[in-house]
Amino acid sequence: MNNHGLLRKKIAAKKAKLCIIGLGYVGLPLAVAFAKKGFFVYGFDTSSSRVGKLRRGVKYIVDVVPKDVISLIKNKHFYPTTEGKVLKEADVIIVCVPTPLRKVKIPDVSYIIAAAKTIKKHMRRGQLIVLESTSYPATTREIVLPILRSSGLKEEKDFFLCFSPERVNPGDKKFPLTKIPKIIGGISQKSSRLAMSLYSFIIKKVFIVSSPEVAETSKLLENTFRLVNIALANEFAMVCHRLGIKLWEVIEGARTKPFGFMPF
C-alpha cells in the first residue's frame, strides 16, 4: 500500500500518532481536542517551563482545564515534551507556532522556519504536515515546502503538506475550537483530503479550498475585516464622547438593521 493509503487508514482507525508543535493558545486546545477523541498526541514545545506546567497541572491557557490535561497524560493519550525526536514517531505534524508582527508590520516567520527545519531533521515517509500559524500568502509553498523537499522526499508521494489557518478565539464559550468551521488548502488534493479526514474527528464543518494560497489569503481577509471594523468602532467611540451620547446605545440602535451591519 502507498504512503497516502496507509496514512488514510491510520487516521480513519485513530491509529495515527499526532504531534502538535507549539503548546500555546492554539496548539494546546488542539492537542487536547484530538487526545479526547482517542488519538495519541505528542505536544512538542521548546519551552521546558511550559511543558513542566502541563505535567504539574498548572493552568496557563484559558480554554484548557488542567485536570483534563493530567487525565490525558495519565491515560497515555497526551505526552508533552521538549524532545524534537518525537517528530519521527508522528504520522501527523501540526505547526502552531507564533508569528508576531515585526516593526515594519510584516509577520516574523522565523518560528515557522525553525519548526520546518526541525521537522525536516526528523521527517520520514508517510507523514502529513499541517501549518496553522497565521502568515502571508505563499508561506506554505515558498517557505515551508522547499525546506521539507530538501530532505529528498516528495510532496504527494512521500509526505503531504497543507495550510489550515487557526481560528481560535480564547475565552469564547459560544464558539470553542470544536465549533468553529475549518478550511484546508493542500499543496495536493491528496494532502487536503487527508487533513479533512483528520480534522473531521473534532470539527463538524471542514471545507477544502483549491490551494494553500487561498486558505492563507482567507485568513488575511478575516483578520483585516476584524481590524478595520474594530478601528471604526474606536473612531465612533471618540465621536460619541464628543457628542455626549452613549456608544453602546448607538451600536444597539444600528444592529436592529437585519442586513449590511455587524456590531463591533
PDB file of N, CA and C in Angstrom, residues 142-233:
ATOM      1  N   GLU A 142       6.200  28.594  -0.555  1.00  0.00           N
ATOM      2  CA  GLU A 142       7.504  29.186  -0.858  1.00  0.00           C
ATOM      3  C   GLU A 142       8.516  29.120   0.284  1.00  0.00           C
ATOM      4  N   ILE A 143       8.033  28.877   1.515  1.00  0.00           N
ATOM      5  CA  ILE A 143       8.959  28.793   2.649  1.00  0.00           C
ATOM      6  C   ILE A 143       9.017  27.379   3.224  1.00  0.00           C
ATOM      7  N   VAL A 144       7.853  26.829   3.576  1.00  0.00           N
ATOM      8  CA  VAL A 144       7.836  25.515   4.231  1.00  0.00           C
ATOM      9  C   VAL A 144       8.156  24.384   3.257  1.00  0.00           C
ATOM     10  N   LEU A 145       7.499  24.376   2.094  1.00  0.00           N
ATOM     11  CA  LEU A 145       7.683  23.282   1.137  1.00  0.00           C
ATOM     12  C   LEU A 145       9.139  23.088   0.702  1.00  0.00           C
ATOM     13  N   PRO A 146       9.884  24.140   0.329  1.00  0.00           N
ATOM     14  CA  PRO A 146      11.280  23.930  -0.072  1.00  0.00           C
ATOM     15  C   PRO A 146      12.144  23.324   1.038  1.00  0.00           C
ATOM     16  N   ILE A 147      11.884  23.720   2.278  1.00  0.00           N
ATOM     17  CA  ILE A 147      12.658  23.158   3.392  1.00  0.00           C
ATOM     18  C   ILE A 147      12.394  21.664   3.514  1.00  0.00           C
ATOM     19  N   LEU A 148      11.127  21.266   3.425  1.00  0.00           N
ATOM     20  CA  LEU A 148      10.787  19.850   3.544  1.00  0.00           C
ATOM     21  C   LEU A 148      11.285  19.051   2.340  1.00  0.00           C
ATOM     22  N   ARG A 149      11.208  19.655   1.160  1.00  0.00           N
ATOM     23  CA  ARG A 149      11.691  18.974  -0.048  1.00  0.00           C
ATOM     24  C   ARG A 149      13.198  18.744  -0.012  1.00  0.00           C
ATOM     25  N   SER A 150      13.923  19.608   0.685  1.00  0.00           N
ATOM     26  CA  SER A 150      15.384  19.460   0.746  1.00  0.00           C
ATOM     27  C   SER A 150      15.801  18.201   1.495  1.00  0.00           C
ATOM     28  N   SER A 151      14.842  17.527   2.102  1.00  0.00           N
ATOM     29  CA  SER A 151      15.120  16.244   2.757  1.00  0.00           C
ATOM     30  C   SER A 151      15.287  15.136   1.724  1.00  0.00           C
ATOM     31  N   GLY A 152      14.870  15.430   0.484  1.00  0.00           N
ATOM     32  CA  GLY A 152      14.921  14.419  -0.565  1.00  0.00           C
ATOM     33  C   GLY A 152      13.585  13.747  -0.792  1.00  0.00           C
ATOM     34  N   LEU A 153      12.605  14.035   0.065  1.00  0.00           N
ATOM     35  CA  LEU A 153      11.275  13.446  -0.053  1.00  0.00           C
ATOM     36  C   LEU A 153      10.382  14.331  -0.923  1.00  0.00           C
ATOM     37  N   LYS A 154       9.372  13.728  -1.546  1.00  0.00           N
ATOM     38  CA  LYS A 154       8.497  14.443  -2.466  1.00  0.00           C
ATOM     39  C   LYS A 154       7.083  14.584  -1.895  1.00  0.00           C
ATOM     40  N   GLU A 155       6.521  15.803  -2.048  1.00  0.00           N
ATOM     41  CA  GLU A 155       5.151  16.041  -1.607  1.00  0.00           C
ATOM     42  C   GLU A 155       4.193  15.264  -2.491  1.00  0.00           C
ATOM     43  N   GLU A 156       3.134  14.758  -1.900  1.00  0.00           N
ATOM     44  CA  GLU A 156       2.078  13.949  -2.516  1.00  0.00           C
ATOM     45  C   GLU A 156       2.486  12.478  -2.657  1.00  0.00           C
ATOM     46  N   LYS A 157       3.779  12.201  -2.763  1.00  0.00           N
ATOM     47  CA  LYS A 157       4.248  10.816  -2.854  1.00  0.00           C
ATOM     48  C   LYS A 157       4.787  10.332  -1.509  1.00  0.00           C
ATOM     49  N   ASP A 158       5.706  11.098  -0.927  1.00  0.00           N
ATOM     50  CA  ASP A 158       6.355  10.685   0.328  1.00  0.00           C
ATOM     51  C   ASP A 158       5.765  11.360   1.562  1.00  0.00           C
ATOM     52  N   PHE A 159       5.377  12.632   1.403  1.00  0.00           N
ATOM     53  CA  PHE A 159       4.760  13.360   2.518  1.00  0.00           C
ATOM     54  C   PHE A 159       3.660  14.254   1.967  1.00  0.00           C
ATOM     55  N   PHE A 160       2.865  14.834   2.868  1.00  0.00           N
ATOM     56  CA  PHE A 160       1.693  15.609   2.466  1.00  0.00           C
ATOM     57  C   PHE A 160       1.675  16.910   3.258  1.00  0.00           C
ATOM     58  N   LEU A 161       1.392  18.026   2.572  1.00  0.00           N
ATOM     59  CA  LEU A 161       1.513  19.343   3.208  1.00  0.00           C
ATOM     60  C   LEU A 161       0.279  20.200   2.948  1.00  0.00           C
ATOM     61  N   CYS A 162      -0.235  20.827   4.022  1.00  0.00           N
ATOM     62  CA  CYS A 162      -1.420  21.688   3.929  1.00  0.00           C
ATOM     63  C   CYS A 162      -1.246  22.943   4.770  1.00  0.00           C
ATOM     64  N   PHE A 163      -2.076  23.931   4.466  1.00  0.00           N
ATOM     65  CA  PHE A 163      -2.254  25.080   5.348  1.00  0.00           C
ATOM     66  C   PHE A 163      -3.707  25.090   5.803  1.00  0.00           C
ATOM     67  N   SER A 164      -3.906  25.199   7.106  1.00  0.00           N
ATOM     68  CA  SER A 164      -5.259  25.271   7.670  1.00  0.00           C
ATOM     69  C   SER A 164      -5.231  26.308   8.790  1.00  0.00           C
ATOM     70  N   PRO A 165      -5.656  27.535   8.505  1.00  0.00           N
ATOM     71  CA  PRO A 165      -5.497  28.624   9.479  1.00  0.00           C
ATOM     72  C   PRO A 165      -6.264  28.424  10.779  1.00  0.00           C
ATOM     73  N   GLU A 166      -5.598  28.731  11.877  1.00  0.00           N
ATOM     74  CA  GLU A 166      -6.269  28.685  13.183  1.00  0.00           C
ATOM     75  C   GLU A 166      -7.328  29.780  13.244  1.00  0.00           C
ATOM     76  N   ARG A 167      -8.403  29.473  13.970  1.00  0.00           N
ATOM     77  CA  ARG A 167      -9.479  30.447  14.148  1.00  0.00           C
ATOM     78  C   ARG A 167      -9.899  30.509  15.613  1.00  0.00           C
ATOM     79  N   VAL A 168      -8.954  30.285  16.497  1.00  0.00           N
ATOM     80  CA  VAL A 168      -9.254  30.244  17.923  1.00  0.00           C
ATOM     81  C   VAL A 168      -9.556  31.638  18.452  1.00  0.00           C
ATOM     82  N   ASN A 169     -10.586  31.731  19.281  1.00  0.00           N
ATOM     83  CA  ASN A 169     -10.937  32.978  19.955  1.00  0.00           C
ATOM     84  C   ASN A 169     -10.886  32.701  21.458  1.00  0.00           C
ATOM     85  N   PRO A 170      -9.721  32.894  22.102  1.00  0.00           N
ATOM     86  CA  PRO A 170      -9.544  32.498  23.503  1.00  0.00           C
ATOM     87  C   PRO A 170     -10.635  33.031  24.438  1.00  0.00           C
ATOM     88  N   GLY A 171     -11.173  32.134  25.253  1.00  0.00           N
ATOM     89  CA  GLY A 171     -12.173  32.515  26.244  1.00  0.00           C
ATOM     90  C   GLY A 171     -13.597  32.548  25.722  1.00  0.00           C
ATOM     91  N   ASP A 172     -13.794  32.269  24.432  1.00  0.00           N
ATOM     92  CA  ASP A 172     -15.129  32.317  23.832  1.00  0.00           C
ATOM     93  C   ASP A 172     -15.877  31.014  24.141  1.00  0.00           C
ATOM     94  N   LYS A 173     -16.879  31.084  25.001  1.00  0.00           N
ATOM     95  CA  LYS A 173     -17.644  29.902  25.384  1.00  0.00           C
ATOM     96  C   LYS A 173     -18.631  29.486  24.299  1.00  0.00           C
ATOM     97  N   LYS A 174     -19.103  30.449  23.518  1.00  0.00           N
ATOM     98  CA  LYS A 174     -20.077  30.158  22.466  1.00  0.00           C
ATOM     99  C   LYS A 174     -19.429  29.444  21.282  1.00  0.00           C
ATOM    100  N   PHE A 175     -18.208  29.849  20.965  1.00  0.00           N
ATOM    101  CA  PHE A 175     -17.516  29.245  19.827  1.00  0.00           C
ATOM    102  C   PHE A 175     -16.147  28.700  20.239  1.00  0.00           C
ATOM    103  N   PRO A 176     -16.135  27.546  20.934  1.00  0.00           N
ATOM    104  CA  PRO A 176     -14.848  26.901  21.221  1.00  0.00           C
ATOM    105  C   PRO A 176     -14.260  26.320  19.942  1.00  0.00           C
ATOM    106  N   LEU A 177     -13.045  25.883  20.009  1.00  0.00           N
ATOM    107  CA  LEU A 177     -12.319  25.377  18.834  1.00  0.00           C
ATOM    108  C   LEU A 177     -13.133  24.369  18.034  1.00  0.00           C
ATOM    109  N   THR A 178     -13.807  23.444  18.704  1.00  0.00           N
ATOM    110  CA  THR A 178     -14.521  22.362  18.024  1.00  0.00           C
ATOM    111  C   THR A 178     -15.790  22.812  17.305  1.00  0.00           C
ATOM    112  N   LYS A 179     -16.245  24.046  17.554  1.00  0.00           N
ATOM    113  CA  LYS A 179     -17.462  24.548  16.912  1.00  0.00           C
ATOM    114  C   LYS A 179     -17.175  25.583  15.825  1.00  0.00           C
ATOM    115  N   ILE A 180     -15.896  25.815  15.564  1.00  0.00           N
ATOM    116  CA  ILE A 180     -15.513  26.794  14.546  1.00  0.00           C
ATOM    117  C   ILE A 180     -15.155  26.059  13.255  1.00  0.00           C
ATOM    118  N   PRO A 181     -15.848  26.320  12.143  1.00  0.00           N
ATOM    119  CA  PRO A 181     -15.547  25.635  10.875  1.00  0.00           C
ATOM    120  C   PRO A 181     -14.081  25.789  10.479  1.00  0.00           C
ATOM    121  N   LYS A 182     -13.570  24.792   9.786  1.00  0.00           N
ATOM    122  CA  LYS A 182     -12.157  24.741   9.411  1.00  0.00           C
ATOM    123  C   LYS A 182     -12.025  24.755   7.898  1.00  0.00           C
ATOM    124  N   ILE A 183     -11.041  25.498   7.397  1.00  0.00           N
ATOM    125  CA  ILE A 183     -10.732  25.427   5.971  1.00  0.00           C
ATOM    126  C   ILE A 183      -9.334  24.848   5.790  1.00  0.00           C
ATOM    127  N   ILE A 184      -9.164  24.138   4.685  1.00  0.00           N
ATOM    128  CA  ILE A 184      -7.915  23.431   4.415  1.00  0.00           C
ATOM    129  C   ILE A 184      -7.498  23.667   2.970  1.00  0.00           C
ATOM    130  N   GLY A 185      -6.250  24.036   2.772  1.00  0.00           N
ATOM    131  CA  GLY A 185      -5.703  24.174   1.428  1.00  0.00           C
ATOM    132  C   GLY A 185      -4.424  23.370   1.324  1.00  0.00           C
ATOM    133  N   GLY A 186      -4.452  22.295   0.569  1.00  0.00           N
ATOM    134  CA  GLY A 186      -3.282  21.434   0.450  1.00  0.00           C
ATOM    135  C   GLY A 186      -2.450  21.744  -0.775  1.00  0.00           C
ATOM    136  N   ILE A 187      -1.182  21.407  -0.717  1.00  0.00           N
ATOM    137  CA  ILE A 187      -0.318  21.510  -1.892  1.00  0.00           C
ATOM    138  C   ILE A 187      -0.862  20.587  -2.978  1.00  0.00           C
ATOM    139  N   SER A 188      -1.394  19.440  -2.548  1.00  0.00           N
ATOM    140  CA  SER A 188      -2.019  18.484  -3.459  1.00  0.00           C
ATOM    141  C   SER A 188      -3.400  18.120  -2.938  1.00  0.00           C
ATOM    142  N   GLN A 189      -4.258  17.569  -3.802  1.00  0.00           N
ATOM    143  CA  GLN A 189      -5.589  17.143  -3.392  1.00  0.00           C
ATOM    144  C   GLN A 189      -5.515  16.016  -2.366  1.00  0.00           C
ATOM    145  N   LYS A 190      -4.545  15.130  -2.507  1.00  0.00           N
ATOM    146  CA  LYS A 190      -4.388  14.036  -1.545  1.00  0.00           C
ATOM    147  C   LYS A 190      -4.115  14.595  -0.146  1.00  0.00           C
ATOM    148  N   SER A 191      -3.309  15.632  -0.088  1.00  0.00           N
ATOM    149  CA  SER A 191      -2.984  16.258   1.191  1.00  0.00           C
ATOM    150  C   SER A 191      -4.230  16.867   1.818  1.00  0.00           C
ATOM    151  N   SER A 192      -5.012  17.562   1.014  1.00  0.00           N
ATOM    152  CA  SER A 192      -6.244  18.189   1.510  1.00  0.00           C
ATOM    153  C   SER A 192      -7.205  17.147   2.066  1.00  0.00           C
ATOM    154  N   ARG A 193      -7.369  16.046   1.348  1.00  0.00           N
ATOM    155  CA  ARG A 193      -8.309  15.015   1.787  1.00  0.00           C
ATOM    156  C   ARG A 193      -7.855  14.341   3.070  1.00  0.00           C
ATOM    157  N   LEU A 194      -6.560  14.135   3.203  1.00  0.00           N
ATOM    158  CA  LEU A 194      -6.036  13.550   4.446  1.00  0.00           C
ATOM    159  C   LEU A 194      -6.315  14.467   5.632  1.00  0.00           C
ATOM    160  N   ALA A 195      -6.034  15.762   5.445  1.00  0.00           N
ATOM    161  CA  ALA A 195      -6.250  16.723   6.531  1.00  0.00           C
ATOM    162  C   ALA A 195      -7.731  16.828   6.869  1.00  0.00           C
ATOM    163  N   MET A 196      -8.584  16.798   5.861  1.00  0.00           N
ATOM    164  CA  MET A 196     -10.024  16.863   6.097  1.00  0.00           C
ATOM    165  C   MET A 196     -10.499  15.666   6.917  1.00  0.00           C
ATOM    166  N   SER A 197     -10.011  14.476   6.577  1.00  0.00           N
ATOM    167  CA  SER A 197     -10.417  13.279   7.319  1.00  0.00           C
ATOM    168  C   SER A 197      -9.964  13.349   8.776  1.00  0.00           C
ATOM    169  N   LEU A 198      -8.830  13.981   9.020  1.00  0.00           N
ATOM    170  CA  LEU A 198      -8.329  14.119  10.387  1.00  0.00           C
ATOM    171  C   LEU A 198      -9.138  15.134  11.186  1.00  0.00           C
ATOM    172  N   TYR A 199      -9.265  16.347  10.671  1.00  0.00           N
ATOM    173  CA  TYR A 199      -9.955  17.411  11.404  1.00  0.00           C
ATOM    174  C   TYR A 199     -11.442  17.105  11.611  1.00  0.00           C
ATOM    175  N   SER A 200     -12.005  16.283  10.735  1.00  0.00           N
ATOM    176  CA  SER A 200     -13.429  15.948  10.859  1.00  0.00           C
ATOM    177  C   SER A 200     -13.738  15.183  12.138  1.00  0.00           C
ATOM    178  N   PHE A 201     -12.736  14.625  12.780  1.00  0.00           N
ATOM    179  CA  PHE A 201     -12.950  13.936  14.054  1.00  0.00           C
ATOM    180  C   PHE A 201     -13.288  14.908  15.182  1.00  0.00           C
ATOM    181  N   ILE A 202     -12.810  16.161  15.068  1.00  0.00           N
ATOM    182  CA  ILE A 202     -13.038  17.120  16.154  1.00  0.00           C
ATOM    183  C   ILE A 202     -13.879  18.324  15.736  1.00  0.00           C
ATOM    184  N   ILE A 203     -14.055  18.524  14.414  1.00  0.00           N
ATOM    185  CA  ILE A 203     -14.798  19.689  13.919  1.00  0.00           C
ATOM    186  C   ILE A 203     -15.832  19.221  12.895  1.00  0.00           C
ATOM    187  N   LYS A 204     -17.075  19.641  13.064  1.00  0.00           N
ATOM    188  CA  LYS A 204     -18.162  19.170  12.197  1.00  0.00           C
ATOM    189  C   LYS A 204     -18.059  19.685  10.768  1.00  0.00           C
ATOM    190  N   LYS A 205     -17.742  20.964  10.615  1.00  0.00           N
ATOM    191  CA  LYS A 205     -17.717  21.564   9.279  1.00  0.00           C
ATOM    192  C   LYS A 205     -16.278  21.833   8.852  1.00  0.00           C
ATOM    193  N   VAL A 206     -15.829  21.066   7.870  1.00  0.00           N
ATOM    194  CA  VAL A 206     -14.479  21.218   7.335  1.00  0.00           C
ATOM    195  C   VAL A 206     -14.591  21.436   5.826  1.00  0.00           C
ATOM    196  N   PHE A 207     -13.957  22.505   5.333  1.00  0.00           N
ATOM    197  CA  PHE A 207     -14.066  22.868   3.923  1.00  0.00           C
ATOM    198  C   PHE A 207     -12.687  22.832   3.259  1.00  0.00           C
ATOM    199  N   ILE A 208     -12.643  22.286   2.058  1.00  0.00           N
ATOM    200  CA  ILE A 208     -11.404  22.265   1.285  1.00  0.00           C
ATOM    201  C   ILE A 208     -11.440  23.390   0.252  1.00  0.00           C
ATOM    202  N   VAL A 209     -10.363  24.172   0.204  1.00  0.00           N
ATOM    203  CA  VAL A 209     -10.200  25.178  -0.845  1.00  0.00           C
ATOM    204  C   VAL A 209      -9.109  24.694  -1.796  1.00  0.00           C
ATOM    205  N   SER A 210      -8.956  25.380  -2.921  1.00  0.00           N
ATOM    206  CA  SER A 210      -8.134  24.857  -4.012  1.00  0.00           C
ATOM    207  C   SER A 210      -6.626  24.882  -3.784  1.00  0.00           C
ATOM    208  N   SER A 211      -6.150  25.685  -2.837  1.00  0.00           N
ATOM    209  CA  SER A 211      -4.698  25.798  -2.641  1.00  0.00           C
ATOM    210  C   SER A 211      -4.375  26.384  -1.272  1.00  0.00           C
ATOM    211  N   PRO A 212      -3.135  26.236  -0.811  1.00  0.00           N
ATOM    212  CA  PRO A 212      -2.715  26.886   0.438  1.00  0.00           C
ATOM    213  C   PRO A 212      -2.849  28.404   0.352  1.00  0.00           C
ATOM    214  N   GLU A 213      -2.588  28.962  -0.845  1.00  0.00           N
ATOM    215  CA  GLU A 213      -2.664  30.417  -1.008  1.00  0.00           C
ATOM    216  C   GLU A 213      -4.078  30.940  -0.749  1.00  0.00           C
ATOM    217  N   VAL A 214      -5.080  30.189  -1.183  1.00  0.00           N
ATOM    218  CA  VAL A 214      -6.464  30.597  -0.939  1.00  0.00           C
ATOM    219  C   VAL A 214      -6.753  30.568   0.567  1.00  0.00           C
ATOM    220  N   ALA A 215      -6.312  29.517   1.239  1.00  0.00           N
ATOM    221  CA  ALA A 215      -6.526  29.408   2.689  1.00  0.00           C
ATOM    222  C   ALA A 215      -5.785  30.515   3.437  1.00  0.00           C
ATOM    223  N   GLU A 216      -4.554  30.791   3.025  1.00  0.00           N
ATOM    224  CA  GLU A 216      -3.759  31.840   3.673  1.00  0.00           C
ATOM    225  C   GLU A 216      -4.398  33.213   3.479  1.00  0.00           C
ATOM    226  N   THR A 217      -4.889  33.472   2.267  1.00  0.00           N
ATOM    227  CA  THR A 217      -5.486  34.773   1.979  1.00  0.00           C
ATOM    228  C   THR A 217      -6.845  34.916   2.647  1.00  0.00           C
ATOM    229  N   SER A 218      -7.567  33.815   2.810  1.00  0.00           N
ATOM    230  CA  SER A 218      -8.837  33.840   3.544  1.00  0.00           C
ATOM    231  C   SER A 218      -8.603  34.278   4.986  1.00  0.00           C
ATOM    232  N   LYS A 219      -7.546  33.756   5.584  1.00  0.00           N
ATOM    233  CA  LYS A 219      -7.204  34.146   6.960  1.00  0.00           C
ATOM    234  C   LYS A 219      -6.839  35.630   7.016  1.00  0.00           C
ATOM    235  N   LEU A 220      -6.111  36.098   6.007  1.00  0.00           N
ATOM    236  CA  LEU A 220      -5.737  37.506   5.943  1.00  0.00           C
ATOM    237  C   LEU A 220      -6.974  38.392   5.829  1.00  0.00           C
ATOM    238  N   LEU A 221      -7.961  37.970   5.026  1.00  0.00           N
ATOM    239  CA  LEU A 221      -9.203  38.715   4.885  1.00  0.00           C
ATOM    240  C   LEU A 221      -9.976  38.758   6.205  1.00  0.00           C
ATOM    241  N   GLU A 222     -10.048  37.607   6.892  1.00  0.00           N
ATOM    242  CA  GLU A 222     -10.735  37.545   8.186  1.00  0.00           C
ATOM    243  C   GLU A 222     -10.119  38.536   9.176  1.00  0.00           C
ATOM    244  N   ASN A 223      -8.807  38.513   9.284  1.00  0.00           N
ATOM    245  CA  ASN A 223      -8.125  39.385  10.239  1.00  0.00           C
ATOM    246  C   ASN A 223      -8.256  40.857   9.867  1.00  0.00           C
ATOM    247  N   THR A 224      -8.170  41.155   8.564  1.00  0.00           N
ATOM    248  CA  THR A 224      -8.294  42.537   8.112  1.00  0.00           C
ATOM    249  C   THR A 224      -9.702  43.070   8.366  1.00  0.00           C
ATOM    250  N   PHE A 225     -10.700  42.246   8.094  1.00  0.00           N
ATOM    251  CA  PHE A 225     -12.097  42.618   8.338  1.00  0.00           C
ATOM    252  C   PHE A 225     -12.301  42.983   9.815  1.00  0.00           C
ATOM    253  N   ARG A 226     -11.777  42.160  10.690  1.00  0.00           N
ATOM    254  CA  ARG A 226     -11.911  42.406  12.131  1.00  0.00           C
ATOM    255  C   ARG A 226     -11.189  43.694  12.529  1.00  0.00           C
ATOM    256  N   LEU A 227      -9.962  43.849  12.061  1.00  0.00           N
ATOM    257  CA  LEU A 227      -9.152  45.005  12.443  1.00  0.00           C
ATOM    258  C   LEU A 227      -9.757  46.313  11.966  1.00  0.00           C
ATOM    259  N   VAL A 228     -10.210  46.343  10.712  1.00  0.00           N
ATOM    260  CA  VAL A 228     -10.804  47.559  10.152  1.00  0.00           C
ATOM    261  C   VAL A 228     -12.059  47.956  10.927  1.00  0.00           C
ATOM    262  N   ASN A 229     -12.903  46.978  11.239  1.00  0.00           N
ATOM    263  CA  ASN A 229     -14.151  47.283  11.921  1.00  0.00           C
ATOM    264  C   ASN A 229     -13.966  47.649  13.394  1.00  0.00           C
ATOM    265  N   ILE A 230     -12.982  47.059  14.036  1.00  0.00           N
ATOM    266  CA  ILE A 230     -12.673  47.465  15.414  1.00  0.00           C
ATOM    267  C   ILE A 230     -12.145  48.900  15.423  1.00  0.00           C
ATOM    268  N   ALA A 231     -11.297  49.214  14.432  1.00  0.00           N
ATOM    269  CA  ALA A 231     -10.777  50.585  14.324  1.00  0.00           C
ATOM    270  C   ALA A 231     -11.917  51.574  14.093  1.00  0.00           C
ATOM    271  N   LEU A 232     -12.885  51.188  13.264  1.00  0.00           N
ATOM    272  CA  LEU A 232     -14.042  52.043  13.005  1.00  0.00           C
ATOM    273  C   LEU A 232     -14.851  52.262  14.288  1.00  0.00           C
ATOM    274  N   ALA A 233     -15.046  51.180  15.057  1.00  0.00           N
ATOM    275  CA  ALA A 233     -15.777  51.299  16.321  1.00  0.00           C
ATOM    276  C   ALA A 233     -15.052  52.231  17.292  1.00  0.00           C
TER     277      ALA A 233
END
